[in-house]
Short mmCIF file of C-alpha atoms in Angstrom, two decimals:
data_model
loop_
_atom_site.label_atom_id
_atom_site.label_comp_id
_atom_site.label_asym_id
_atom_site.label_seq_id
_atom_site.Cartn_x
_atom_site.Cartn_y
_atom_site.Cartn_z
CA MET A 28 130.41 111.27 148.59
CA SER A 29 127.72 111.03 145.96
CA HIS A 30 124.11 111.41 146.98
CA HIS A 31 123.48 108.09 145.21
CA ASN A 32 125.16 106.29 148.09
CA THR A 33 122.55 107.01 150.74
CA ALA A 34 121.30 103.95 152.56
CA PHE A 35 117.78 104.81 151.40
CA HIS A 36 118.86 104.86 147.75
CA GLN A 37 120.54 101.48 148.16
CA LEU A 38 117.44 100.04 149.80
CA LEU A 39 115.20 101.22 146.93
CA LYS A 40 117.40 99.80 144.16
CA PRO A 41 115.12 96.82 143.41
CA VAL A 42 112.20 99.22 142.82
CA SER A 43 111.93 100.08 139.14
CA ARG A 44 110.58 103.63 138.78
CA HIS A 45 109.29 102.84 135.29
CA GLU A 46 107.48 99.76 136.60
CA PHE A 47 106.08 101.77 139.50
CA GLU A 48 104.67 104.46 137.21
CA SER A 49 103.07 101.80 134.99
CA LEU A 50 101.36 100.28 138.02
CA ALA A 51 100.31 103.74 139.22
CA LYS A 52 98.49 104.35 135.93
CA ILE A 53 96.67 101.03 136.23
CA HIS A 54 95.67 101.61 139.87
CA HIS A 55 94.36 105.16 139.67
CA CYS A 56 90.92 106.58 140.18
CA GLY A 57 89.50 110.07 139.79
CA GLN A 58 91.11 113.12 138.26
CA LYS A 59 94.77 113.46 137.39
CA LEU A 60 96.96 114.13 140.43
CA ARG A 61 98.45 117.61 140.46
CA SER A 62 100.03 118.59 143.77
CA ALA A 63 101.68 115.20 144.43
CA THR A 64 102.25 111.86 142.75
CA ARG A 65 101.85 108.27 143.90
CA TRP A 66 105.66 108.12 143.99
CA ASP A 67 105.66 111.04 146.48
CA GLN A 68 103.08 109.13 148.52
CA PHE A 69 105.17 105.93 148.40
CA ILE A 70 108.42 107.65 149.41
CA GLY A 71 106.69 109.57 152.21
CA MET A 72 104.99 106.47 153.61
CA PHE A 73 108.17 104.41 153.16
CA VAL A 74 110.21 106.90 155.17
CA SER A 75 107.51 107.05 157.85
CA GLN A 76 107.61 103.27 158.21
CA ILE A 77 111.33 103.04 158.89
CA SER A 78 111.61 106.27 160.90
CA ASP A 79 108.51 105.39 162.97
CA ARG A 80 106.58 108.62 162.34
CA GLN A 81 103.18 108.44 164.01
CA SER A 82 101.28 111.39 162.52
CA LEU A 83 100.82 113.21 159.23
CA ARG A 84 102.38 116.35 160.72
CA ASP A 85 105.40 114.40 161.88
CA ILE A 86 105.83 112.80 158.47
CA HIS A 87 105.62 116.16 156.69
CA SER A 88 108.19 117.75 159.02
CA ASN A 89 110.60 114.88 158.53
CA LEU A 90 110.24 115.00 154.74
CA GLU A 91 110.80 118.76 154.70
CA ALA A 92 114.03 118.28 156.65
CA GLN A 93 115.22 115.83 153.97
CA ARG A 94 113.92 117.79 150.98
CA HIS A 95 117.26 117.98 149.13
CA LYS A 96 117.83 114.23 149.54
CA LEU A 97 114.30 113.42 148.35
CA TYR A 98 114.97 115.47 145.22
CA HIS A 99 117.62 112.99 144.08
CA LEU A 100 115.05 110.20 144.43
CA GLY A 101 112.63 112.03 142.16
CA ALA A 102 110.31 112.85 145.06
CA LYS A 103 109.31 115.85 147.12
CA PRO A 104 107.72 116.45 150.52
CA ILE A 105 103.99 115.83 150.43
CA ALA A 106 101.48 118.01 152.29
CA ARG A 107 99.57 116.45 155.18
CA SER A 108 96.17 116.91 153.58
CA THR A 109 97.38 115.55 150.25
CA LEU A 110 98.93 112.46 151.83
CA ALA A 111 95.76 111.81 153.81
CA ARG A 112 93.63 112.15 150.68
CA LEU A 113 95.82 109.82 148.62
CA ASN A 114 95.80 107.23 151.39
CA GLU A 115 92.03 107.40 151.64
CA LYS A 116 91.11 107.55 147.95
CA GLN A 117 93.80 106.12 145.69
CA PRO A 118 93.68 102.29 145.42
CA ALA A 119 95.86 100.34 147.83
CA GLU A 120 96.10 97.69 145.09
CA LEU A 121 99.02 99.69 143.67
CA TYR A 122 101.18 98.65 146.62
CA GLN A 123 99.88 95.11 146.63
CA SER A 124 100.92 94.84 142.97
CA LEU A 125 104.27 96.50 143.69
CA PHE A 126 104.91 93.98 146.46
CA GLY A 127 104.17 91.17 144.03
CA LYS A 128 106.56 92.58 141.40
CA LEU A 129 109.34 92.99 143.95
CA LEU A 130 108.71 89.55 145.39
CA ALA A 131 109.26 87.98 141.97
CA ARG A 132 112.60 89.80 141.80
CA CYS A 133 113.66 89.03 145.37
CA LYS A 134 112.88 85.31 145.45
CA ASN A 135 116.38 84.46 144.21
CA THR A 136 118.05 86.10 147.20
CA PRO A 137 120.87 83.88 148.54
CA GLY A 138 119.78 81.95 151.60
CA LYS A 139 119.76 78.55 153.23
CA HIS A 140 117.77 77.12 156.11
CA LYS A 141 119.40 75.31 159.03
CA PHE A 142 118.52 71.74 158.00
CA ARG A 143 120.49 69.32 155.82
CA PHE A 144 117.66 68.51 153.43
CA LYS A 145 117.46 70.64 150.28
CA ASN A 146 113.68 71.04 150.12
CA PRO A 147 112.49 74.65 150.42
CA LEU A 148 111.08 75.16 153.94
CA TYR A 149 108.15 77.45 154.73
CA SER A 150 106.15 78.41 157.79
CA LEU A 151 102.50 79.28 157.33
CA ASP A 152 100.69 81.42 159.89
CA ALA A 153 98.29 84.34 160.31
CA SER A 154 98.27 87.22 162.78
CA ALA A 155 95.63 89.80 163.63
CA ILE A 156 96.45 93.49 163.30
CA ASP A 157 94.30 95.15 165.93
CA LEU A 158 92.26 98.26 165.22
CA ALA A 159 90.12 100.49 167.41
CA MET A 160 86.49 99.48 167.15
CA ASN A 161 85.16 103.05 167.34
CA LEU A 162 87.52 104.31 164.63
CA PHE A 163 87.39 101.33 162.25
CA PRO A 164 83.83 99.93 162.44
CA TRP A 165 84.26 98.31 159.01
CA ALA A 166 86.81 95.93 160.58
CA ALA A 167 84.51 94.67 163.34
CA HIS A 168 85.48 91.14 164.34
CA ARG A 169 83.36 90.65 167.41
CA ASP A 170 81.13 92.97 169.39
CA ASP A 171 84.13 94.61 171.06
CA THR A 172 87.09 94.01 168.72
CA ALA A 173 88.20 95.03 165.25
CA ASN A 174 91.15 93.83 163.19
CA VAL A 175 92.44 92.70 159.85
CA LYS A 176 94.30 89.43 159.34
CA LEU A 177 97.73 89.11 157.78
CA SER A 178 98.49 85.61 156.41
CA VAL A 179 102.07 84.76 155.52
CA GLY A 180 104.07 81.89 154.04
CA LEU A 181 107.65 82.64 155.14
CA ASN A 182 110.65 81.10 153.38
CA HIS A 183 113.09 79.96 156.09
CA GLY A 184 116.10 80.16 153.80
CA THR A 185 115.72 83.83 152.88
CA LEU A 186 113.34 85.03 155.62
CA ILE A 187 111.28 86.52 152.79
CA PRO A 188 107.46 86.28 152.99
CA GLU A 189 106.88 84.68 149.61
CA PHE A 190 103.13 84.35 150.15
CA VAL A 191 101.11 87.20 151.67
CA ALA A 192 97.39 87.93 151.95
CA LEU A 193 95.31 90.50 153.84
CA SER A 194 91.75 89.62 154.82
CA ASP A 195 88.98 90.45 157.28
CA GLY A 196 89.65 89.50 160.88
CA ASN A 197 86.65 87.19 161.10
CA GLU A 198 87.84 85.08 158.16
CA SER A 199 89.23 81.62 158.93
CA ASP A 200 93.00 81.17 158.58
CA MET A 201 92.30 78.28 156.22
CA ILE A 202 90.67 80.43 153.53
CA GLU A 203 93.83 82.36 152.62
CA GLY A 204 96.25 79.59 153.61
CA ARG A 205 94.75 77.18 151.09
CA LYS A 206 95.25 79.71 148.30
CA PHE A 207 99.04 79.80 148.68
CA ASP A 208 100.64 77.81 145.88
CA PHE A 209 103.73 76.37 147.54
CA PRO A 210 106.27 74.82 145.14
CA LYS A 211 106.35 71.07 144.59
CA GLY A 212 108.77 69.33 146.95
CA SER A 213 108.63 72.08 149.58
CA ILE A 214 107.93 71.46 153.26
CA VAL A 215 105.35 73.65 155.00
CA ALA A 216 105.03 73.86 158.80
CA PHE A 217 101.82 75.20 160.37
CA ASP A 218 99.84 74.90 163.61
CA LYS A 219 96.54 73.18 164.35
CA GLY A 220 94.59 76.17 163.08
CA TYR A 221 95.08 74.76 159.58
CA PHE A 222 93.89 71.24 160.42
CA ASP A 223 91.95 70.02 157.36
CA TYR A 224 92.13 66.48 155.98
CA GLU A 225 90.90 67.54 152.56
CA TRP A 226 93.68 70.13 152.28
CA TYR A 227 96.22 67.53 153.43
CA LYS A 228 95.09 65.34 150.55
CA THR A 229 95.49 68.24 148.11
CA LEU A 230 99.00 69.02 149.36
CA THR A 231 99.99 65.36 149.14
CA ASN A 232 98.67 65.07 145.58
CA LYS A 233 100.71 68.16 144.62
CA GLY A 234 103.90 66.67 146.06
CA ILE A 235 104.04 69.20 148.91
CA PHE A 236 105.07 68.00 152.37
CA PHE A 237 103.64 69.40 155.61
CA VAL A 238 104.40 69.22 159.31
CA THR A 239 101.71 70.12 161.83
CA ARG A 240 100.30 69.12 165.21
CA LEU A 241 97.88 66.24 165.65
CA ARG A 242 94.62 67.07 167.37
CA SER A 243 94.05 65.29 170.66
CA ASN A 244 90.67 63.93 169.55
CA ALA A 245 91.91 62.58 166.21
CA VAL A 246 90.77 59.03 165.38
CA TYR A 247 93.17 56.81 163.45
CA GLU A 248 94.49 53.27 163.07
CA ILE A 249 98.18 52.40 163.25
CA HIS A 250 99.59 50.66 160.15
CA ALA A 251 103.23 50.48 161.25
CA ASP A 252 105.10 51.21 164.49
CA TYR A 253 108.86 51.82 164.09
CA PRO A 254 111.54 51.49 166.78
CA VAL A 255 112.97 54.72 168.17
CA LYS A 256 116.40 55.56 169.57
CA PRO A 257 116.55 55.86 173.36
CA ASN A 258 117.28 59.31 174.81
CA SER A 259 116.53 60.95 171.44
CA GLY A 260 113.33 62.59 172.66
CA VAL A 261 111.33 60.59 170.12
CA LEU A 262 108.72 58.50 171.91
CA ALA A 263 106.86 57.09 168.89
CA ASP A 264 107.18 56.99 165.09
CA GLN A 265 104.16 55.47 163.35
CA ASP A 266 102.41 55.23 160.00
CA ILE A 267 98.74 55.95 160.54
CA GLN A 268 95.49 56.24 158.63
CA PRO A 269 92.84 58.65 159.98
CA ASN A 270 89.60 56.69 159.91
CA SER A 271 86.92 58.81 161.53
CA ALA A 272 83.78 59.41 159.47
CA HIS A 273 84.92 63.01 158.92
CA ALA A 274 88.42 61.93 157.81
CA LEU A 275 87.08 59.30 155.42
CA LYS A 276 84.62 61.75 153.90
CA ARG A 277 87.42 64.26 153.36
CA GLY A 278 89.70 61.65 151.77
CA ALA A 279 92.43 61.85 154.43
CA PRO A 280 95.71 60.39 153.08
CA ALA A 281 97.96 57.98 154.95
CA MET A 282 100.21 59.98 157.28
CA ARG A 283 102.94 59.70 159.85
CA ARG A 284 102.60 60.35 163.57
CA VAL A 285 105.67 61.43 165.55
CA VAL A 286 105.53 61.80 169.31
CA TYR A 287 108.37 63.90 170.72
CA HIS A 288 109.27 65.00 174.25
CA CYS A 289 111.07 68.35 174.37
CA SER A 290 113.56 68.52 177.22
CA GLU A 291 113.63 72.35 177.05
CA THR A 292 109.91 72.79 177.71
CA ASP A 293 109.34 69.40 179.39
CA LYS A 294 106.31 68.94 177.14
CA THR A 295 105.27 66.14 174.82
CA TYR A 296 104.07 66.93 171.31
CA GLU A 297 102.30 64.86 168.66
CA PHE A 298 103.23 65.80 165.11
CA LEU A 299 101.50 64.85 161.88
CA THR A 300 103.25 64.78 158.51
CA ASN A 301 103.05 63.24 155.05
CA ASN A 302 106.87 62.96 154.85
CA PHE A 303 108.02 59.40 155.47
CA ASP A 304 111.73 59.90 154.65
CA LEU A 305 113.11 62.44 157.13
CA SER A 306 114.05 61.30 160.63
CA ALA A 307 111.49 61.68 163.38
CA LYS A 308 113.76 64.15 165.20
CA THR A 309 114.04 66.27 162.06
CA ILE A 310 110.24 66.39 161.83
CA ALA A 311 110.14 67.73 165.39
CA GLY A 312 112.90 70.22 164.52
CA ILE A 313 110.98 71.50 161.51
CA TYR A 314 107.96 72.31 163.64
CA LYS A 315 110.15 73.98 166.25
CA ASP A 316 111.71 76.16 163.55
CA ARG A 317 108.22 77.42 162.76
CA TRP A 318 109.18 80.04 165.33
CA GLN A 319 110.73 81.98 162.42
CA VAL A 320 107.30 83.16 161.30
CA GLU A 321 106.57 84.34 164.84
CA LEU A 322 109.80 86.38 164.71
CA PHE A 323 108.59 87.84 161.41
CA PHE A 324 105.35 89.07 162.97
CA LYS A 325 107.34 90.42 165.92
CA ALA A 326 109.63 92.35 163.55
CA ILE A 327 106.87 94.05 161.60
CA LYS A 328 104.82 94.88 164.68
CA GLN A 329 107.74 96.25 166.70
CA SER A 330 109.71 98.06 164.00
CA LEU A 331 107.17 99.09 161.37
CA SER A 332 104.17 101.36 161.64
CA ILE A 333 101.15 99.04 161.68
CA LYS A 334 99.82 99.92 165.12
CA THR A 335 98.91 103.56 164.58
CA PHE A 336 97.15 104.26 161.29
CA LEU A 337 97.11 107.55 159.38
CA GLY A 338 93.63 107.06 157.94
CA ARG A 339 90.40 105.35 158.96
CA SER A 340 89.15 103.87 155.73
CA ARG A 341 89.85 100.30 154.70
CA ASN A 342 91.87 101.59 151.75
CA ALA A 343 94.09 103.74 153.99
CA VAL A 344 94.76 100.81 156.33
CA MET A 345 95.55 98.46 153.45
CA THR A 346 97.83 101.07 151.87
CA GLN A 347 99.83 101.40 155.07
CA ILE A 348 100.13 97.65 155.62
CA TRP A 349 101.16 96.85 152.03
CA ILE A 350 103.84 99.55 152.15
CA ALA A 351 105.04 98.14 155.48
CA MET A 352 105.29 94.71 153.85
CA THR A 353 107.25 96.23 150.97
CA VAL A 354 109.67 97.81 153.45
CA TYR A 355 110.19 94.46 155.16
CA LEU A 356 110.70 92.74 151.80
CA LEU A 357 113.38 95.21 150.69
CA VAL A 358 115.21 94.98 154.02
CA ALA A 359 115.07 91.17 153.91
CA TYR A 360 116.40 91.32 150.35
CA ALA A 361 119.32 93.48 151.52
CA ARG A 362 120.00 91.15 154.44
CA TYR A 363 122.69 89.24 152.58
CA ALA A 364 124.83 92.43 152.68
CA ALA A 365 124.78 92.43 156.49
CA ARG A 366 127.21 90.63 158.73
CA SER A 367 126.46 87.01 159.59
CA GLY A 368 123.78 86.55 162.20
CA TRP A 369 121.96 89.84 161.64
CA THR A 370 118.16 89.64 161.75
CA VAL A 371 115.75 91.76 159.75
CA LEU A 372 114.51 93.25 163.04
CA ARG A 373 118.03 94.41 163.93
CA MET A 374 118.57 95.83 160.44
CA LEU A 375 115.35 97.81 160.67
CA ARG A 376 116.52 99.36 163.93
CA VAL A 377 119.88 100.33 162.45
CA LEU A 378 118.31 101.79 159.32
CA GLN A 379 115.93 103.84 161.47
CA MET A 380 118.89 105.98 162.55
CA ASN A 381 120.87 105.89 159.30
CA LEU A 382 118.36 106.01 156.47
CA PHE A 383 119.69 109.22 154.92
CA GLU A 384 123.36 108.69 155.71
CA ARG A 385 125.55 109.34 152.67
CA LYS A 386 126.94 105.83 152.81
CA THR A 387 126.28 102.62 150.98
CA LEU A 388 124.00 100.11 152.65
CA GLN A 389 127.02 97.86 153.15
CA GLU A 390 128.82 100.62 155.07
CA VAL A 391 125.79 101.30 157.26
CA LEU A 392 125.34 97.66 158.17
CA ASN A 393 129.05 96.89 158.46
CA PRO A 394 130.75 100.05 159.73
CA SER A 395 134.53 100.01 159.68
CA PRO A 396 136.27 100.32 163.04
CA PRO A 397 137.63 103.80 163.75
CA ASP A 398 141.16 104.42 162.51
CA PRO A 399 143.32 105.13 165.58
CA CYS A 400 145.77 107.04 163.38
CA LYS A 401 143.07 109.60 162.59
CA ASN A 402 142.17 110.33 166.20
CA GLU A 403 142.51 113.89 167.30
CA PRO A 404 145.60 114.42 169.49
CA GLN A 405 144.77 114.62 173.17
CA MET A 406 145.66 117.68 175.17
CA ARG A 407 148.33 117.09 177.75
CA LEU A 408 148.49 118.87 181.05
CA VAL A 409 152.02 120.14 181.63
CA ILE A 410 152.98 120.74 185.22
#
């Protein structure tokens, strides 16, 4: 079988080598690289992400073992010291730009969310990536903690993070969340950490719908109170106008309050939205489906290398995280080739053991059952 049919080669197909080299020239500092290229760095770090290599020595040994397969990708094993130096010194912005280029190409991946409405559905959330305070003092968050914050707007139809930002751990979730330019007509679900009447007004003016939780101390007046179906879980469906001094100053728009009792958790939730057309139960379902973004964070933290870092500088940490995000993006893009029901997390685990198999990605993810006719004949004991 041709070397071009390795799972790794299939996974990297959306990456244009010409485009990569153009970005590498833009995001370069210092003298010309001699012993290794940014492509060698990218391939080495990419392999380490999927194969869960935890040290520079481990990465180098693994790359040496796959030297002949790396050759066909236009790469070569990279020395430990060289990889460490590139991670520390060469701008991480290369991989941020690469992620952006790939994202533009991957947005059209086939996919559909679970709801009947056709609006694009997103979940917005942020998660802290913890760092050791004594090793990463530049990332100090409090007196005893250090981290960086990963903000994501996840498309529920494709499970692709279409909006991504990395920031300091002490930065409010709102700062990066407000920068994401969600498409007109989309629905965005987020928790109370993004509660901001002024932002709600901006989203409404842009034609973007949102679903979030209502704060317990919110002050509002009820403009309309609609009847609800018994035994539906919906306890109230109201049109409201926030009218506290803070809300009025921020220009809070008219909104909808949905009170829903979840039989699974036996808890009652108050939702806030600017969508007046969908059913109250669908509004509750949209917020519940926000769990998809939690599964995303679980996938990258459990299956990609963003817990142990290979360098201590901010640039090295950002390099590793942006490459991890690129790995996730490419696997999510390839997800449509997997059997129905496969998650990105499961695909990452399968690829971890089959990355350099001389098979197409389709064959790795959907192995054919063994042919009984090709089984070796069993030995028979003759008495």
